[in-house]
Short mmCIF file of C-alpha atoms in Angstrom, two decimals:
data_model
loop_
_atom_site.label_atom_id
_atom_site.label_comp_id
_atom_site.label_asym_id
_atom_site.label_seq_id
_atom_site.Cartn_x
_atom_site.Cartn_y
_atom_site.Cartn_z
CA MET V 1 -11.74 -44.16 13.96
CA LYS V 2 -13.61 -41.42 12.12
CA LEU V 3 -17.34 -41.68 12.62
CA LEU V 4 -20.21 -39.61 11.06
CA VAL V 5 -23.69 -39.47 12.58
CA CYS V 6 -26.42 -37.96 10.47
CA ILE V 7 -29.01 -36.34 12.65
CA SER V 8 -32.36 -35.09 11.68
CA GLN V 9 -34.67 -32.61 13.63
CA THR V 10 -38.34 -33.74 13.69
CA PRO V 11 -41.46 -32.63 15.54
CA ASP V 12 -41.77 -34.14 18.98
CA THR V 13 -43.54 -37.42 19.22
CA THR V 14 -46.45 -35.81 20.88
CA ALA V 15 -46.68 -32.75 18.47
CA LYS V 16 -50.09 -31.99 17.18
CA VAL V 17 -49.82 -32.53 13.46
CA SER V 18 -51.55 -29.89 11.25
CA PHE V 19 -51.02 -28.17 7.95
CA ASN V 20 -51.61 -24.77 6.37
CA ALA V 21 -55.00 -24.08 4.92
CA ASP V 22 -54.26 -25.35 1.45
CA GLY V 23 -52.43 -28.35 2.82
CA THR V 24 -49.04 -27.61 1.24
CA GLU V 25 -46.97 -27.03 4.31
CA PHE V 26 -46.62 -28.45 7.86
CA ASN V 27 -47.79 -26.09 10.45
CA ALA V 28 -44.79 -25.57 12.80
CA ALA V 29 -46.54 -22.99 15.14
CA GLY V 30 -46.35 -24.16 18.63
CA VAL V 31 -44.51 -27.38 17.72
CA GLN V 32 -41.58 -28.44 19.85
CA PHE V 33 -38.77 -29.94 17.73
CA ILE V 34 -36.47 -32.62 18.81
CA MET V 35 -33.59 -34.68 17.53
CA ASN V 36 -35.03 -37.75 15.73
CA PRO V 37 -35.03 -40.36 18.52
CA TYR V 38 -33.41 -43.16 16.43
CA ASP V 39 -30.54 -40.93 15.36
CA GLU V 40 -30.05 -39.79 19.03
CA TRP V 41 -30.75 -42.79 21.21
CA TYR V 42 -29.10 -45.42 18.94
CA ALA V 43 -26.82 -44.05 16.22
CA LEU V 44 -25.24 -41.20 18.05
CA VAL V 45 -24.83 -43.02 21.43
CA ARG V 46 -23.25 -46.07 19.87
CA ALA V 47 -20.88 -43.81 17.81
CA CYS V 48 -19.87 -42.04 21.07
CA GLU V 49 -19.41 -45.47 22.72
CA LEU V 50 -17.14 -46.71 20.03
CA ARG V 51 -15.11 -43.42 20.13
CA GLU V 52 -14.73 -43.86 23.96
CA THR V 53 -13.25 -47.42 23.61
CA LEU V 54 -11.30 -47.06 20.31
CA GLY V 55 -10.47 -43.38 20.09
CA GLY V 56 -11.06 -41.11 17.20
CA THR V 57 -13.68 -38.47 16.32
CA VAL V 58 -17.53 -38.37 16.04
CA VAL V 59 -18.89 -35.73 13.75
CA ALA V 60 -22.65 -34.83 13.91
CA LEU V 61 -24.01 -33.82 10.66
CA ASN V 62 -27.46 -32.02 10.14
CA VAL V 63 -29.04 -30.71 6.84
CA GLY V 64 -31.08 -27.89 8.03
CA PRO V 65 -31.51 -24.10 8.79
CA ALA V 66 -29.78 -22.20 11.54
CA ALA V 67 -32.70 -22.62 13.84
CA ASN V 68 -31.57 -26.44 14.05
CA GLU V 69 -28.56 -25.43 15.94
CA THR V 70 -30.23 -26.12 19.39
CA THR V 71 -30.61 -29.72 18.39
CA ILE V 72 -27.12 -29.86 16.97
CA ARG V 73 -25.63 -28.53 20.23
CA LYS V 74 -27.64 -31.46 21.96
CA ALA V 75 -25.73 -33.87 19.86
CA LEU V 76 -22.37 -32.23 20.98
CA ALA V 77 -23.65 -32.27 24.57
CA ILE V 78 -24.27 -36.22 24.28
CA GLY V 79 -20.82 -36.62 23.08
CA ALA V 80 -20.12 -35.75 19.49
CA ASP V 81 -16.70 -34.09 19.11
CA GLU V 82 -17.76 -31.61 16.37
CA ALA V 83 -20.72 -30.80 14.11
CA VAL V 84 -21.43 -29.65 10.64
CA ARG V 85 -24.66 -28.07 9.52
CA ILE V 86 -25.18 -27.90 5.90
CA ASN V 87 -27.29 -24.80 5.53
CA ALA V 88 -30.61 -25.64 3.65
CA GLU V 89 -34.28 -26.15 4.34
CA PRO V 90 -34.28 -29.74 3.09
CA PRO V 91 -37.29 -30.29 0.85
CA SER V 92 -36.90 -34.08 0.69
CA ALA V 93 -34.98 -37.25 1.79
CA ALA V 94 -33.33 -37.38 -1.61
CA PHE V 95 -32.03 -33.88 -1.10
CA VAL V 96 -30.74 -34.75 2.43
CA ALA V 97 -28.92 -37.84 1.05
CA LYS V 98 -27.20 -35.96 -1.74
CA GLN V 99 -25.88 -33.31 0.69
CA ILE V 100 -24.64 -35.82 3.25
CA ALA V 101 -22.87 -37.88 0.39
CA GLU V 102 -21.28 -34.78 -0.99
CA TYR V 103 -19.90 -33.80 2.31
CA ALA V 104 -18.69 -37.34 3.35
CA ARG V 105 -17.26 -38.10 -0.11
CA SER V 106 -13.88 -36.45 0.84
CA GLN V 107 -13.83 -37.10 4.37
CA ASN V 108 -12.95 -40.93 4.66
CA PHE V 109 -15.38 -41.81 7.49
CA ASP V 110 -15.14 -45.31 8.75
CA ILE V 111 -18.70 -45.69 9.62
CA ILE V 112 -21.65 -43.33 8.60
CA PHE V 113 -24.55 -43.81 11.10
CA LEU V 114 -28.06 -42.81 10.60
CA GLY V 115 -31.34 -43.60 12.48
CA LYS V 116 -33.53 -46.27 11.03
CA GLU V 117 -36.14 -43.70 9.96
CA THR V 118 -37.23 -40.23 10.85
CA ILE V 119 -40.38 -40.08 12.93
CA ASP V 120 -41.98 -37.52 10.59
CA TYR V 121 -41.73 -38.73 7.05
CA ASN V 122 -40.99 -42.42 8.06
CA GLY V 123 -39.17 -42.97 4.78
CA SER V 124 -36.05 -44.93 5.59
CA GLU V 125 -34.56 -43.63 2.28
CA VAL V 126 -31.56 -41.60 3.19
CA GLY V 127 -29.25 -44.27 4.30
CA ALA V 128 -29.49 -46.52 1.23
CA MET V 129 -29.11 -43.32 -1.02
CA VAL V 130 -26.00 -42.14 0.87
CA ALA V 131 -24.47 -45.74 0.56
CA GLU V 132 -25.19 -45.84 -3.20
CA TYR V 133 -23.64 -42.39 -3.88
CA LEU V 134 -20.58 -43.34 -1.98
CA ASP V 135 -20.39 -46.97 -3.28
CA LEU V 136 -20.51 -48.30 0.20
CA PRO V 137 -22.07 -51.45 1.74
CA TYR V 138 -25.40 -50.50 3.79
CA VAL V 139 -26.67 -52.16 6.85
CA SER V 140 -30.14 -51.13 7.54
CA TYR V 141 -32.07 -51.67 10.85
CA ALA V 142 -29.03 -52.57 12.81
CA SER V 143 -29.71 -53.51 16.45
CA LYS V 144 -26.14 -54.39 17.37
CA LEU V 145 -22.62 -53.35 16.30
CA ASP V 146 -19.28 -54.60 17.41
CA LEU V 147 -15.81 -53.94 15.82
CA ASN V 148 -13.08 -56.13 15.62
CA GLY V 149 -10.13 -54.28 13.88
CA ASN V 150 -11.36 -53.46 10.44
CA THR V 151 -14.43 -55.75 10.47
CA ALA V 152 -17.78 -55.05 12.04
CA THR V 153 -20.17 -57.72 13.23
CA LEU V 154 -23.75 -56.62 13.19
CA GLU V 155 -27.30 -57.86 13.90
CA ARG V 156 -29.96 -56.54 11.64
CA ASP V 157 -33.70 -56.76 12.26
CA ILE V 158 -35.57 -58.53 9.46
CA GLU V 159 -39.12 -59.75 9.25
CA GLY V 160 -39.62 -62.30 11.95
CA GLY V 161 -36.06 -62.52 13.00
CA VAL V 162 -32.53 -61.28 13.06
CA GLU V 163 -29.71 -61.53 10.57
CA VAL V 164 -26.10 -61.65 11.94
CA LEU V 165 -23.70 -60.41 9.39
CA GLU V 166 -20.10 -59.01 8.94
CA VAL V 167 -18.84 -56.30 6.80
CA ASP V 168 -15.59 -54.51 6.45
CA LEU V 169 -15.11 -50.71 7.01
CA PRO V 170 -16.18 -48.34 5.69
CA PHE V 171 -19.93 -48.87 5.46
CA VAL V 172 -23.17 -47.07 6.20
CA LEU V 173 -25.71 -48.18 8.80
CA SER V 174 -29.13 -47.28 10.07
CA ALA V 175 -29.60 -47.74 13.84
CA ALA V 176 -32.59 -49.38 15.57
CA LYS V 177 -33.58 -50.20 19.01
CA GLY V 178 -31.03 -52.31 20.81
CA MET V 179 -28.00 -50.64 19.43
CA ALA V 180 -27.48 -48.43 22.42
CA VAL V 181 -29.17 -47.01 25.44
CA GLN V 182 -30.40 -43.40 25.34
CA ARG V 183 -28.02 -40.97 27.14
CA ILE V 184 -29.18 -37.84 28.92
CA PRO V 185 -26.58 -35.00 28.44
CA ASN V 186 -24.75 -34.21 31.73
CA MET V 187 -23.91 -30.71 32.84
CA ARG V 188 -20.33 -31.11 31.72
CA GLY V 189 -21.41 -32.22 28.22
CA ILE V 190 -23.73 -29.29 28.03
CA MET V 191 -21.08 -26.76 28.96
CA THR V 192 -18.44 -28.19 26.67
CA ALA V 193 -20.97 -28.50 23.82
CA ARG V 194 -21.04 -24.60 23.70
CA THR V 195 -17.32 -24.44 22.57
CA LYS V 196 -17.13 -27.46 20.39
CA PRO V 197 -16.72 -26.61 16.58
CA LEU V 198 -19.99 -26.26 14.55
CA THR V 199 -19.12 -25.57 10.92
CA GLU V 200 -21.54 -24.17 8.37
CA VAL V 201 -21.38 -25.67 4.98
CA GLN V 202 -23.21 -24.48 1.91
CA PRO V 203 -25.42 -27.19 0.04
CA VAL V 204 -24.89 -28.41 -3.35
CA ALA V 205 -27.60 -27.87 -5.95
CA PHE V 206 -29.99 -30.81 -6.28
CA GLU V 207 -33.45 -31.19 -7.99
CA ASP V 208 -35.57 -33.92 -6.60
CA ALA V 209 -37.97 -35.62 -9.00
CA ALA V 210 -40.35 -36.48 -6.17
CA ARG V 211 -42.08 -33.60 -4.31
CA ALA V 212 -44.79 -33.54 -1.67
CA VAL V 213 -47.80 -31.73 -3.07
CA GLN V 214 -50.64 -32.22 -0.64
CA PHE V 215 -50.83 -33.02 3.05
CA THR V 216 -54.13 -34.23 4.56
CA LEU V 217 -55.18 -35.46 7.98
CA PRO V 218 -56.54 -39.09 8.11
CA PRO V 219 -60.34 -39.67 8.68
CA ALA V 220 -61.23 -39.59 12.41
CA LYS V 221 -60.83 -43.00 13.92
CA ALA V 222 -63.92 -44.83 14.91
CA GLY V 223 -64.87 -44.86 18.45
CA VAL V 224 -63.48 -47.62 20.74
CA LYS V 225 -66.03 -50.30 21.97
CA LEU V 226 -65.59 -51.25 25.52
CA VAL V 227 -66.89 -54.68 26.41
CA ASP V 228 -67.74 -55.56 29.99
CA PRO V 229 -65.73 -58.46 31.26
CA GLU V 230 -68.99 -60.15 32.43
CA HIS V 231 -70.25 -60.13 28.93
CA MET V 232 -67.74 -62.27 26.94
CA ASP V 233 -70.46 -63.55 24.54
CA GLU V 234 -70.75 -59.95 23.41
CA LEU V 235 -67.00 -59.77 22.72
CA VAL V 236 -67.13 -62.99 20.81
CA ARG V 237 -70.15 -61.78 18.75
CA LEU V 238 -68.32 -58.44 17.92
CA LEU V 239 -65.13 -60.22 16.86
CA HIS V 240 -67.20 -62.69 14.69
CA GLU V 241 -69.88 -60.28 13.20
CA GLU V 242 -68.12 -56.80 13.16
CA ALA V 243 -64.39 -57.32 13.19
CA LYS V 244 -64.82 -60.61 11.29
CA VAL V 245 -61.44 -61.98 12.66
CA ILE V 246 -62.89 -65.24 14.21
CA MET P 1 -43.02 -51.64 -18.50
CA VAL P 2 -43.61 -52.00 -14.67
CA LEU P 3 -40.89 -54.03 -12.97
CA VAL P 4 -41.64 -55.66 -9.55
CA PHE P 5 -38.95 -57.06 -7.43
CA ALA P 6 -40.58 -60.06 -5.81
CA GLU P 7 -38.69 -60.76 -2.62
CA SER P 8 -38.05 -64.25 -1.72
CA PRO P 9 -36.48 -64.65 1.79
CA ARG P 10 -34.67 -67.96 1.96
CA GLY P 11 -35.84 -68.97 -1.52
CA ASN P 12 -39.70 -68.59 -0.81
CA LEU P 13 -42.09 -66.01 -2.04
CA LYS P 14 -44.01 -64.32 0.81
CA LYS P 15 -47.30 -62.20 0.97
CA ALA P 16 -45.21 -59.07 0.31
CA ALA P 17 -44.17 -60.33 -3.07
CA PHE P 18 -47.81 -61.22 -4.11
CA GLU P 19 -48.94 -57.89 -2.87
CA ALA P 20 -46.23 -55.97 -4.80
CA VAL P 21 -47.01 -57.96 -8.08
CA THR P 22 -50.82 -57.24 -7.64
CA TYR P 23 -50.04 -53.58 -7.21
CA GLY P 24 -47.64 -53.77 -10.08
CA LYS P 25 -50.18 -55.16 -12.33
CA LYS P 26 -52.72 -52.25 -11.48
CA VAL P 27 -50.09 -49.72 -11.92
CA ALA P 28 -49.26 -51.29 -15.35
CA GLU P 29 -53.01 -51.11 -16.36
CA LEU P 30 -53.02 -47.30 -15.34
CA LEU P 31 -49.98 -46.68 -17.57
CA GLY P 32 -51.28 -49.06 -20.40
CA THR P 33 -48.30 -51.36 -20.19
CA THR P 34 -47.30 -54.69 -18.70
CA CYS P 35 -46.02 -55.91 -15.39
CA THR P 36 -42.92 -58.03 -15.14
CA ALA P 37 -41.69 -59.69 -11.84
CA LEU P 38 -38.01 -60.17 -11.10
CA THR P 39 -36.75 -62.54 -8.59
CA ILE P 40 -33.18 -62.88 -7.47
CA GLY P 41 -31.56 -66.29 -6.92
CA LYS P 42 -33.41 -69.65 -6.97
CA VAL P 43 -36.90 -69.20 -5.85
CA ASN P 44 -39.65 -71.95 -5.25
CA GLY P 45 -42.72 -71.39 -7.24
CA ALA P 46 -41.76 -68.25 -9.16
CA ASP P 47 -44.06 -69.19 -11.89
CA GLU P 48 -46.97 -68.51 -9.58
CA LEU P 49 -46.32 -64.76 -9.90
CA GLY P 50 -48.02 -64.93 -13.18
CA ARG P 51 -51.36 -65.70 -11.21
CA TYR P 52 -50.92 -62.30 -9.59
CA GLY P 53 -50.65 -60.35 -12.78
CA ALA P 54 -47.01 -60.72 -13.98
CA SER P 55 -46.92 -61.24 -17.66
CA ARG P 56 -43.28 -62.24 -17.50
CA VAL P 57 -41.34 -63.61 -14.65
CA LEU P 58 -37.57 -63.06 -14.76
CA GLN P 59 -35.08 -64.85 -12.52
CA ALA P 60 -31.70 -63.06 -12.15
CA SER P 61 -28.89 -65.36 -12.48
CA GLY P 62 -25.03 -64.63 -12.40
CA SER P 63 -23.84 -63.72 -8.78
CA PRO P 64 -26.32 -61.18 -7.40
CA ASP P 65 -26.54 -61.52 -3.61
CA HIS P 66 -29.99 -61.44 -1.96
CA PHE P 67 -28.48 -60.43 1.31
CA ASP P 68 -26.61 -57.45 -0.09
CA SER P 69 -28.61 -54.38 -0.99
CA GLN P 70 -25.89 -53.09 -3.23
CA SER P 71 -25.57 -56.23 -5.20
CA CYS P 72 -29.40 -56.60 -5.26
CA ALA P 73 -30.15 -53.08 -6.39
CA ALA P 74 -27.42 -53.28 -9.14
CA ALA P 75 -29.20 -56.41 -10.55
CA ILE P 76 -32.61 -54.88 -10.38
CA ALA P 77 -31.32 -51.63 -12.02
CA GLU P 78 -29.74 -53.60 -14.80
CA VAL P 79 -32.78 -55.55 -15.61
CA ALA P 80 -34.84 -52.31 -15.42
CA LYS P 81 -32.52 -50.65 -17.92
CA ASN P 82 -32.31 -53.49 -20.32
CA ASN P 83 -36.15 -53.86 -20.33
CA GLY P 84 -37.12 -50.25 -20.37
CA ALA P 85 -38.86 -50.09 -17.12
CA THR P 86 -40.45 -46.91 -16.14
CA VAL P 87 -41.73 -47.82 -12.79
CA ILE P 88 -40.02 -50.05 -10.32
CA ILE P 89 -41.78 -51.53 -7.40
CA VAL P 90 -40.30 -53.08 -4.23
CA SER P 91 -41.90 -54.11 -1.02
CA HIS P 92 -41.45 -51.74 1.95
CA THR P 93 -39.69 -54.48 3.97
CA SER P 94 -36.31 -54.52 5.55
CA THR P 95 -34.87 -55.62 2.27
CA GLY P 96 -37.01 -53.31 0.05
CA LYS P 97 -36.06 -50.26 2.28
CA SER P 98 -32.41 -51.05 1.68
CA ILE P 99 -32.83 -51.26 -2.01
CA ALA P 100 -35.34 -48.57 -2.90
CA GLY P 101 -33.00 -45.58 -2.07
CA ARG P 102 -30.15 -47.28 -4.00
CA LEU P 103 -32.32 -47.72 -7.18
CA ALA P 104 -33.37 -44.12 -7.07
CA VAL P 105 -29.77 -42.98 -7.08
CA ARG P 106 -28.64 -45.50 -9.68
CA LEU P 107 -31.56 -44.84 -12.09
CA ASN P 108 -31.81 -41.06 -11.41
CA ALA P 109 -35.39 -41.78 -10.42
CA GLY P 110 -37.79 -40.09 -8.11
CA LEU P 111 -38.62 -42.28 -5.02
CA VAL P 112 -41.61 -42.51 -2.76
CA SER P 113 -41.24 -45.07 -0.01
CA GLY P 114 -44.19 -46.78 1.81
CA VAL P 115 -46.93 -45.93 -0.70
CA ASN P 116 -50.23 -47.32 0.49
CA SER P 117 -52.72 -46.82 -2.36
CA LEU P 118 -52.82 -46.93 -6.09
CA PRO P 119 -51.31 -43.93 -7.79
CA ALA P 120 -53.03 -41.46 -10.20
CA LEU P 121 -51.63 -40.01 -13.44
CA ASN P 122 -51.02 -36.33 -13.91
CA GLY P 123 -49.69 -35.92 -17.37
CA THR P 124 -46.58 -38.01 -17.19
CA ALA P 125 -46.11 -37.50 -13.40
CA LEU P 126 -47.30 -40.21 -11.04
CA ARG P 127 -49.19 -39.03 -7.94
CA VAL P 128 -48.98 -41.41 -4.99
CA LYS P 129 -49.93 -41.30 -1.36
CA LYS P 130 -48.21 -42.47 1.80
CA SER P 131 -48.88 -42.20 5.54
CA VAL P 132 -46.41 -39.93 7.39
CA PHE P 133 -45.98 -38.64 10.97
CA SER P 134 -46.46 -42.37 12.26
CA GLY P 135 -49.95 -42.46 10.72
CA LYS P 136 -51.03 -38.97 11.92
CA ALA P 137 -51.09 -37.45 8.35
CA ILE P 138 -51.24 -38.49 4.65
CA VAL P 139 -49.16 -36.96 1.90
CA ALA P 140 -49.48 -37.05 -1.70
CA TYR P 141 -46.26 -36.92 -3.84
CA GLU P 142 -45.72 -36.25 -7.47
CA ILE P 143 -42.84 -37.96 -9.23
CA GLY P 144 -41.96 -36.25 -12.46
CA SER P 145 -38.77 -38.36 -13.44
CA ALA P 146 -38.82 -40.69 -16.41
CA VAL P 147 -38.13 -43.55 -14.20
CA LYS P 148 -39.98 -43.71 -10.90
CA VAL P 149 -39.44 -46.05 -7.70
CA LEU P 150 -42.06 -46.95 -5.33
CA SER P 151 -41.85 -49.10 -2.25
CA LEU P 152 -45.22 -50.61 -1.19
CA MET P 153 -46.40 -50.64 2.46
CA GLY P 154 -47.37 -54.21 3.58
CA ASN P 155 -51.06 -54.93 3.68
CA ALA P 156 -51.91 -51.82 1.56
CA VAL P 157 -53.28 -54.08 -1.15
CA LYS P 158 -54.73 -57.69 -1.05
CA PRO P 159 -52.98 -60.05 -3.19
CA GLU P 160 -55.39 -60.90 -6.10
CA GLN P 161 -55.13 -63.87 -8.34
CA GLY P 162 -56.64 -63.67 -11.85
CA GLY P 163 -53.91 -64.78 -14.21
CA ASN P 164 -52.04 -68.04 -14.94
CA PRO P 165 -48.59 -69.23 -14.00
CA VAL P 166 -45.95 -68.06 -16.52
CA ALA P 167 -42.74 -69.76 -17.50
CA VAL P 168 -39.70 -68.36 -15.65
CA GLU P 169 -37.04 -66.84 -17.82
CA ALA P 170 -33.48 -66.79 -16.57
CA VAL P 171 -31.75 -63.39 -17.13
CA PHE P 172 -27.92 -63.06 -16.73
CA VAL P 173 -26.87 -60.00 -14.63
CA SER P 174 -23.29 -58.87 -14.57
CA THR P 175 -23.68 -57.68 -10.96
CA GLY P 176 -20.88 -58.80 -8.61
CA ALA P 177 -21.28 -60.47 -5.27
CA GLY P 178 -22.08 -58.31 -2.29
CA ARG P 179 -19.67 -57.27 0.34
CA ILE P 180 -21.84 -58.16 3.29
CA ARG P 181 -21.42 -61.67 4.64
CA VAL P 182 -24.36 -63.11 6.29
CA LYS P 183 -23.21 -65.46 9.11
CA GLU P 184 -26.69 -66.48 10.45
CA VAL P 185 -30.33 -65.88 10.10
CA LYS P 186 -32.29 -66.35 13.37
CA THR P 187 -35.94 -66.68 12.78
CA GLN P 188 -38.62 -67.09 15.35
CA GLU P 189 -39.92 -70.58 14.50
CA GLY P 190 -43.69 -71.19 14.81
CA ARG P 191 -44.60 -67.46 14.96
CA VAL P 192 -46.02 -65.71 11.93
CA PRO P 193 -44.08 -62.57 11.21
CA LEU P 194 -46.28 -59.41 11.51
CA PRO P 195 -46.16 -58.49 7.90
CA GLU P 196 -47.49 -61.92 6.99
CA ALA P 197 -50.22 -62.17 9.54
CA GLU P 198 -53.85 -62.39 8.58
CA ILE P 199 -55.05 -61.37 12.17
CA VAL P 200 -53.18 -59.15 14.56
CA VAL P 201 -53.95 -58.74 18.19
CA SER P 202 -52.39 -55.27 19.16
CA ALA P 203 -52.35 -53.47 22.48
CA GLY P 204 -51.07 -50.27 23.80
CA ARG P 205 -50.14 -48.30 27.01
CA GLY P 206 -53.68 -49.28 28.39
CA MET P 207 -52.10 -52.57 29.33
CA LYS P 208 -50.18 -50.78 32.07
CA ASP P 209 -47.60 -53.39 32.59
CA PRO P 210 -45.67 -56.20 30.70
CA SER P 211 -47.04 -58.66 33.22
CA ASN P 212 -50.59 -58.00 31.89
CA TRP P 213 -49.53 -58.93 28.37
CA GLY P 214 -50.49 -62.62 28.89
CA ILE P 215 -54.09 -62.14 27.81
CA VAL P 216 -52.93 -60.46 24.54
CA GLU P 217 -50.82 -63.38 23.77
CA GLU P 218 -53.61 -65.85 24.89
CA LEU P 219 -56.12 -64.25 22.69
CA ALA P 220 -53.65 -64.15 19.78
CA GLU P 221 -52.85 -67.72 20.17
CA THR P 222 -56.62 -68.66 20.30
CA LEU P 223 -57.17 -66.66 17.10
CA GLY P 224 -54.07 -67.92 15.26
CA ALA P 225 -52.99 -64.37 15.26
CA THR P 226 -49.75 -62.39 15.74
CA THR P 227 -49.30 -59.79 18.46
CA ALA P 228 -48.41 -56.14 17.78
CA CYS P 229 -48.20 -53.05 19.96
CA SER P 230 -48.30 -49.35 19.66
CA ARG P 231 -45.22 -47.31 19.05
CA PRO P 232 -44.85 -46.05 22.79
CA VAL P 233 -44.91 -49.66 23.99
CA ALA P 234 -42.41 -50.82 21.28
CA ASP P 235 -40.10 -48.10 22.21
CA SER P 236 -40.29 -48.60 26.03
CA ASP P 237 -37.66 -50.71 27.74
#
């Protein structure tokens, strides 16, 4: 079983989001970066679980600069056997997808895992693009994955329900809550991660047709109105006259 | 031409499709062109898409598979190419998200997913906005490619009726069947899915404990609303 897990590095969920003065770049000063939670908690952990029961190799792949190696080592500490870093400062999801696809093309992975989206750009774009480049089936928002020989059974979150489906290997999936339970790296994992192979690969040229040109912060939220539990008439009036929901 | 993929889960058009066609019509007006809606498989009331601004409604026949993003994207791309579509719009739903990236690769198009407002023209480039960092920022993108793909965030535009139903035209697509085999679709009966909801009662960490959630559900039930919660609550176990 040869499994690829694509990991992104994102600002921490609690990071203060700000941009440079002309709104063209994210202001990374003082921001703590983490492994994208959906990649880590669900995609990486499920891949490691499958490797533990079925044998094989888990490769963690990141498209990013050398500064991302702390995050990549964490993936190794959680259980990936080896890691690859495609050396680039990715300008877009399409760029990342192209790099992943070019790397994976010759490697014959059985399953390519991604998180359902990154918590910074919330795009959910990369998985579908990788699948298209590689002419593979794609299961997005998978919340359960079981393997029986060459066939995978998955559950996939859809609007108002769940789809149960089957697909033969190889395929691409994006992982959502439910697929696995977060693992905290143990001391042994952290120690062995230091000596596991981390290979640097050079990116292929790619010109993206869509580029981010201007970042802005949303308008400040209106204040919260607190209604005293003794004044339910007031709550009803607010819901009726201001919120206009009843 | 602006091509809108009107999603039809289990053969029925949902709010997302009406929103996408409404949005497609407005994008078409901006570009001085027309909006065509495309459905895949047999869809009830597809002619109604004309009311929301589609001047043509196409129904892909052949064997495209609504459940398989590859088959679906191939069908949409084929119709887009044959009809000279310059902008393709899908809904930012579980299905749309699986398709948008594929369309971008297939058509060598720039993609912006989850757009939440009408675009602006900058020469031949399209400038669109979306919410990022889980709502903590807004980013404007420019798409310079000849063909552009957008996925539209739910509830970003209100469906608007202004036109009349149009006759549905069958178009044959050479796309093969998908490789994903759907065994079962489990839906929560009697509950309005969040993207379809008119009223949402949402709560966050202030509720302290799941045992306090009853009042949220009670209020939602009284209002005929759907419940929702903040990201930290959704991601907690």
